[in-house]
């Protein structure tokens, strides 16, 4: 009897130990971010991963019928993941009563089509406003207060200054993440979550309700002041300047510490196009920071609110979570014509101080100065992830640049099911990046990758690796000033040894020189080829006409990889 009991006890211990081990492995194996060298990698299924995505139109994933033809279109176009919206209104139609049927079905379909999923939590905010909150929240405006603009004018936008709003959103999000964990933690189709969408105040630069005015005229929270004090040397330049210009104070009201807000009586137009903004004023506002203190104030409240929502979700299932920004643009250059307080580069510090559990601050990047904006979003070690952008040839070129130059973790043209076509530029480019993925993963964070993006305004550029300088040029024949030119080109370079490079891209010619002017650089072996499961399969070996008689490389139409070895001579 006694031995039987001991046996039973040992058995129970073994079973519970192995269950614990299993949960730990699942937790360990889920998608996560990992630091490597000077960068951050996204690890999915145990390997570095770039989400080659598209974002569905807002409501696509609310109908399985609508999605039926979309799934195969996406996987045949070489996407490895898709961004899909889920709304608070849909999963919690009555307070505390959840329905996750559509979530489960969408996960299933994505899995059947070999796609990973990134969900957008359309909850308190979507493009500034609150159109995806459940009806029971919409109707109960006393319990769930709205934000006020101008002189006490409420708009359909939940205020981030309300704990009741925040807690209701966080409870629903936690329930969603619990459900995702239950049905997906073994197969891990869902790899990341975007929490809310383009948060920030529209139609005014800040909340003007009585409680918001009281907070604005009260002291800046100590937590934010401590952050600024501790990081005073490394703050983003816009904050550093405003703070210094106002006396580097460590206490005071928002305007005392950060400068003036919007003058009383000025009504914010929907776009800058409406008078009184002249074109000159619009362009000025793009590079200056009017009403900065209003923007900082709102950034603090949005960041701390969303941070709580993220924490509630991560307590259930801690996959990476990010937020996205509607950027300043020519027709939206005042805070309030773009969502004021959103995670834009000029308020990164506020988001880092108020939202430490948020993993990434992302740009919805439609601006023409793609390279510049992508660079701004790597400030303060922020990993680059682009949840919304354009597609086509320009999108493909931007992607090559973002991968090679900024280790982008994900790239996602918006409205993908209406834009992508099997075999188009983006899908060809996704194929090229997928082939290169194992090599990219090895080289992320090692300073052995780089990229150029060539446009009509920037038709040539040099990039250096070790002893060599690559001169990239949109002209087909770099030795002929009158040569025909491509309109767009992009190339990424991976240096595998000091003399060996893999170059993937499109639309340019490349000549070489040695950094040491006493030497010249020559092309040794040049091969076309492809990668299959990380192994290089050479195609044609190139010289003669295909390398300008040994003087240059060419990346023509399409998205191709070449392997090049170099040597020096004099
Ligand atoms: C930005 C938003 O984040 C998206 O949800 C979508 O509405 C697009 N704009 C439309 O262009």
mmCIF file of C-alpha atoms in Angstrom, residues 135-327:
data_model
loop_
_atom_site.group_PDB
_atom_site.id
_atom_site.type_symbol
_atom_site.label_atom_id
_atom_site.label_comp_id
_atom_site.label_asym_id
_atom_site.label_seq_id
_atom_site.Cartn_x
_atom_site.Cartn_y
_atom_site.Cartn_z
ATOM 1 C CA UNK A 135 -22.819 50.416 -28.647
ATOM 2 C CA UNK A 136 -23.084 50.053 -24.861
ATOM 3 C CA UNK A 137 -19.987 52.246 -24.574
ATOM 4 C CA UNK A 138 -21.170 54.699 -27.232
ATOM 5 C CA UNK A 139 -24.521 55.197 -25.533
ATOM 6 C CA UNK A 140 -23.258 55.541 -21.967
ATOM 7 C CA UNK A 141 -21.403 58.815 -22.447
ATOM 8 C CA UNK A 142 -21.614 59.652 -18.755
ATOM 9 C CA UNK A 143 -19.709 56.537 -17.709
ATOM 10 C CA UNK A 144 -17.418 56.600 -20.771
ATOM 11 C CA UNK A 145 -16.615 60.285 -21.296
ATOM 12 C CA UNK A 146 -15.847 61.831 -24.673
ATOM 13 C CA UNK A 147 -13.109 64.245 -25.468
ATOM 14 C CA UNK A 148 -14.043 67.919 -25.849
ATOM 15 C CA UNK A 149 -12.661 70.321 -28.413
ATOM 16 C CA UNK A 150 -12.711 74.111 -28.527
ATOM 17 C CA UNK A 151 -15.055 75.415 -25.825
ATOM 18 C CA UNK A 152 -16.602 72.247 -24.373
ATOM 19 C CA UNK A 153 -17.724 70.653 -27.633
ATOM 20 C CA UNK A 154 -17.763 66.844 -27.196
ATOM 21 C CA UNK A 155 -16.844 64.662 -30.197
ATOM 22 C CA UNK A 156 -17.143 60.914 -30.793
ATOM 23 C CA UNK A 157 -13.723 60.193 -29.406
ATOM 24 C CA UNK A 158 -13.156 58.566 -26.014
ATOM 25 C CA UNK A 159 -10.959 60.687 -23.814
ATOM 26 C CA UNK A 160 -7.712 59.030 -22.753
ATOM 27 C CA UNK A 161 -8.001 60.862 -19.436
ATOM 28 C CA UNK A 162 -10.683 58.476 -18.175
ATOM 29 C CA UNK A 163 -9.787 55.379 -16.146
ATOM 30 C CA UNK A 164 -13.244 53.957 -16.795
ATOM 31 C CA UNK A 165 -12.637 54.091 -20.572
ATOM 32 C CA UNK A 166 -9.212 52.563 -20.161
ATOM 33 C CA UNK A 167 -10.292 49.753 -17.856
ATOM 34 C CA UNK A 168 -13.194 48.713 -20.063
ATOM 35 C CA UNK A 169 -10.898 48.560 -23.107
ATOM 36 C CA UNK A 170 -8.208 46.687 -21.138
ATOM 37 C CA UNK A 171 -10.705 44.088 -19.847
ATOM 38 C CA UNK A 172 -11.913 43.317 -23.360
ATOM 39 C CA UNK A 173 -8.371 43.153 -24.706
ATOM 40 C CA UNK A 174 -7.302 40.794 -21.939
ATOM 41 C CA UNK A 175 -10.234 38.509 -22.795
ATOM 42 C CA UNK A 176 -9.182 38.535 -26.444
ATOM 43 C CA UNK A 177 -5.557 37.662 -25.641
ATOM 44 C CA UNK A 178 -6.689 34.886 -23.296
ATOM 45 C CA UNK A 179 -8.757 33.406 -26.115
ATOM 46 C CA UNK A 180 -5.876 33.697 -28.609
ATOM 47 C CA UNK A 181 -3.587 31.952 -26.161
ATOM 48 C CA UNK A 182 -6.073 29.133 -25.649
ATOM 49 C CA UNK A 183 -6.555 28.366 -29.307
ATOM 50 C CA UNK A 184 -3.231 29.427 -30.790
ATOM 51 C CA UNK A 185 -0.333 29.075 -28.392
ATOM 52 C CA UNK A 186 0.611 25.681 -29.792
ATOM 53 C CA UNK A 187 0.627 26.572 -33.479
ATOM 54 C CA UNK A 188 1.344 30.264 -33.078
ATOM 55 C CA UNK A 189 -0.369 31.722 -36.104
ATOM 56 C CA UNK A 190 -0.890 35.058 -34.326
ATOM 57 C CA UNK A 191 2.539 36.651 -33.945
ATOM 58 C CA UNK A 192 1.945 40.291 -32.987
ATOM 59 C CA UNK A 193 -0.809 42.741 -32.102
ATOM 60 C CA UNK A 194 -1.266 46.371 -33.047
ATOM 61 C CA UNK A 195 -3.050 47.980 -30.114
ATOM 62 C CA UNK A 196 -5.512 50.693 -31.271
ATOM 63 C CA UNK A 197 -5.013 52.512 -34.554
ATOM 64 C CA UNK A 198 -3.541 55.969 -35.113
ATOM 65 C CA UNK A 199 -4.469 57.293 -31.672
ATOM 66 C CA UNK A 200 -4.473 61.031 -31.045
ATOM 67 C CA UNK A 201 -6.841 64.004 -30.907
ATOM 68 C CA UNK A 202 -8.364 65.207 -34.144
ATOM 69 C CA UNK A 203 -9.942 68.664 -34.685
ATOM 70 C CA UNK A 204 -8.056 70.219 -31.807
ATOM 71 C CA UNK A 205 -4.555 69.954 -30.377
ATOM 72 C CA UNK A 206 -5.733 68.647 -26.998
ATOM 73 C CA UNK A 207 -8.706 67.619 -24.915
ATOM 74 C CA UNK A 208 -10.492 70.756 -23.602
ATOM 75 C CA UNK A 209 -12.906 69.144 -21.153
ATOM 76 C CA UNK A 210 -12.923 70.560 -17.622
ATOM 77 C CA UNK A 211 -10.963 67.614 -16.198
ATOM 78 C CA UNK A 212 -8.420 67.834 -19.046
ATOM 79 C CA UNK A 213 -8.005 71.583 -18.477
ATOM 80 C CA UNK A 214 -7.470 70.892 -14.797
ATOM 81 C CA UNK A 215 -4.773 68.305 -15.537
ATOM 82 C CA UNK A 216 -3.158 70.601 -18.114
ATOM 83 C CA UNK A 217 -2.982 73.469 -15.657
ATOM 84 C CA UNK A 218 -1.705 71.161 -12.934
ATOM 85 C CA UNK A 219 1.817 69.781 -12.492
ATOM 86 C CA UNK A 220 3.532 67.561 -15.079
ATOM 87 C CA UNK A 221 3.522 64.062 -13.490
ATOM 88 C CA UNK A 222 6.648 63.318 -11.471
ATOM 89 C CA UNK A 223 7.221 60.081 -13.400
ATOM 90 C CA UNK A 224 7.624 62.025 -16.653
ATOM 91 C CA UNK A 225 9.822 64.635 -15.018
ATOM 92 C CA UNK A 226 12.080 61.884 -13.631
ATOM 93 C CA UNK A 227 12.366 60.285 -17.064
ATOM 94 C CA UNK A 228 13.342 63.604 -18.642
ATOM 95 C CA UNK A 229 15.861 64.315 -15.889
ATOM 96 C CA UNK A 230 17.439 60.857 -16.177
ATOM 97 C CA UNK A 231 17.613 60.908 -19.995
ATOM 98 C CA UNK A 232 18.323 64.633 -20.390
ATOM 99 C CA UNK A 233 21.325 64.065 -22.689
ATOM 100 C CA UNK A 234 19.571 61.575 -24.959
ATOM 101 C CA UNK A 235 16.149 63.107 -25.474
ATOM 102 C CA UNK A 236 14.842 63.559 -29.022
ATOM 103 C CA UNK A 237 15.974 66.994 -30.277
ATOM 104 C CA UNK A 238 12.454 68.482 -30.409
ATOM 105 C CA UNK A 239 11.826 67.733 -26.730
ATOM 106 C CA UNK A 240 15.340 68.691 -25.659
ATOM 107 C CA UNK A 241 15.001 72.062 -27.370
ATOM 108 C CA UNK A 242 11.527 72.862 -26.023
ATOM 109 C CA UNK A 243 12.493 71.807 -22.505
ATOM 110 C CA UNK A 244 15.736 73.833 -22.555
ATOM 111 C CA UNK A 245 14.051 76.855 -24.099
ATOM 112 C CA UNK A 246 11.650 76.857 -21.135
ATOM 113 C CA UNK A 247 14.383 76.679 -18.520
ATOM 114 C CA UNK A 248 14.969 72.874 -18.141
ATOM 115 C CA UNK A 249 12.457 72.809 -15.293
ATOM 116 C CA UNK A 250 11.890 69.669 -13.248
ATOM 117 C CA UNK A 251 8.457 70.731 -12.080
ATOM 118 C CA UNK A 252 5.666 73.036 -13.229
ATOM 119 C CA UNK A 253 2.532 72.995 -15.368
ATOM 120 C CA UNK A 254 2.711 71.606 -18.903
ATOM 121 C CA UNK A 255 3.081 75.068 -20.433
ATOM 122 C CA UNK A 256 5.663 76.134 -17.852
ATOM 123 C CA UNK A 257 7.797 73.102 -18.655
ATOM 124 C CA UNK A 258 7.229 72.647 -22.419
ATOM 125 C CA UNK A 259 6.108 76.068 -23.719
ATOM 126 C CA UNK A 260 2.895 77.442 -25.205
ATOM 127 C CA UNK A 261 -0.104 75.458 -26.388
ATOM 128 C CA UNK A 262 -2.646 76.515 -29.016
ATOM 129 C CA UNK A 263 -3.842 80.099 -28.538
ATOM 130 C CA UNK A 264 -7.396 80.471 -27.241
ATOM 131 C CA UNK A 265 -10.034 80.911 -29.933
ATOM 132 C CA UNK A 266 -8.065 79.360 -32.815
ATOM 133 C CA UNK A 267 -10.273 76.700 -34.403
ATOM 134 C CA UNK A 268 -8.395 73.814 -35.984
ATOM 135 C CA UNK A 269 -9.484 72.994 -39.541
ATOM 136 C CA UNK A 270 -9.930 69.362 -40.615
ATOM 137 C CA UNK A 271 -7.079 69.792 -43.059
ATOM 138 C CA UNK A 272 -4.623 72.634 -43.461
ATOM 139 C CA UNK A 273 -6.291 73.452 -46.757
ATOM 140 C CA UNK A 274 -8.981 75.457 -45.055
ATOM 141 C CA UNK A 275 -7.978 79.114 -44.439
ATOM 142 C CA UNK A 276 -6.282 80.701 -42.524
ATOM 143 C CA UNK A 277 -3.349 78.343 -43.277
ATOM 144 C CA UNK A 278 -1.287 79.457 -46.282
ATOM 145 C CA UNK A 279 0.913 76.963 -48.135
ATOM 146 C CA UNK A 280 3.959 78.634 -46.597
ATOM 147 C CA UNK A 281 2.538 78.184 -43.106
ATOM 148 C CA UNK A 282 1.696 74.567 -43.850
ATOM 149 C CA UNK A 283 5.236 73.848 -44.974
ATOM 150 C CA UNK A 284 6.657 75.607 -41.919
ATOM 151 C CA UNK A 285 4.479 73.575 -39.577
ATOM 152 C CA UNK A 286 5.913 70.398 -41.129
ATOM 153 C CA UNK A 287 9.319 71.091 -39.668
ATOM 154 C CA UNK A 288 8.426 73.137 -36.581
ATOM 155 C CA UNK A 289 6.397 72.022 -33.582
ATOM 156 C CA UNK A 290 3.519 74.427 -32.961
ATOM 157 C CA UNK A 291 1.450 73.909 -29.766
ATOM 158 C CA UNK A 292 4.102 71.441 -28.614
ATOM 159 C CA UNK A 293 2.962 71.402 -25.022
ATOM 160 C CA UNK A 294 -0.543 70.261 -26.116
ATOM 161 C CA UNK A 295 1.007 67.429 -28.104
ATOM 162 C CA UNK A 296 3.249 66.336 -25.231
ATOM 163 C CA UNK A 297 0.299 66.448 -22.801
ATOM 164 C CA UNK A 298 -1.864 64.251 -25.041
ATOM 165 C CA UNK A 299 1.044 61.884 -25.819
ATOM 166 C CA UNK A 300 1.429 61.242 -22.081
ATOM 167 C CA UNK A 301 -2.238 60.359 -21.622
ATOM 168 C CA UNK A 302 -2.465 58.181 -24.749
ATOM 169 C CA UNK A 303 0.787 56.374 -23.888
ATOM 170 C CA UNK A 304 -0.159 55.648 -20.278
ATOM 171 C CA UNK A 305 -3.679 54.537 -21.283
ATOM 172 C CA UNK A 306 -2.508 52.212 -24.072
ATOM 173 C CA UNK A 307 0.273 50.921 -21.848
ATOM 174 C CA UNK A 308 -2.340 49.657 -19.371
ATOM 175 C CA UNK A 309 -4.277 47.989 -22.195
ATOM 176 C CA UNK A 310 -1.059 46.350 -23.442
ATOM 177 C CA UNK A 311 -0.158 45.189 -19.933
ATOM 178 C CA UNK A 312 -3.576 43.610 -19.468
ATOM 179 C CA UNK A 313 -3.179 41.757 -22.788
ATOM 180 C CA UNK A 314 0.388 40.685 -22.140
ATOM 181 C CA UNK A 315 -0.559 39.325 -18.724
ATOM 182 C CA UNK A 316 -2.611 36.772 -20.698
ATOM 183 C CA UNK A 317 -0.353 36.201 -23.675
ATOM 184 C CA UNK A 318 2.850 38.239 -24.092
ATOM 185 C CA UNK A 319 3.475 38.408 -27.848
ATOM 186 C CA UNK A 320 4.991 41.654 -29.229
ATOM 187 C CA UNK A 321 2.609 44.619 -29.276
ATOM 188 C CA UNK A 322 2.956 47.877 -31.130
ATOM 189 C CA UNK A 323 1.192 51.180 -31.817
ATOM 190 C CA UNK A 324 1.058 53.151 -35.075
ATOM 191 C CA UNK A 325 1.189 56.830 -35.973
ATOM 192 C CA UNK A 326 -0.633 58.950 -38.531
ATOM 193 C CA UNK A 327 2.250 61.164 -39.575
#
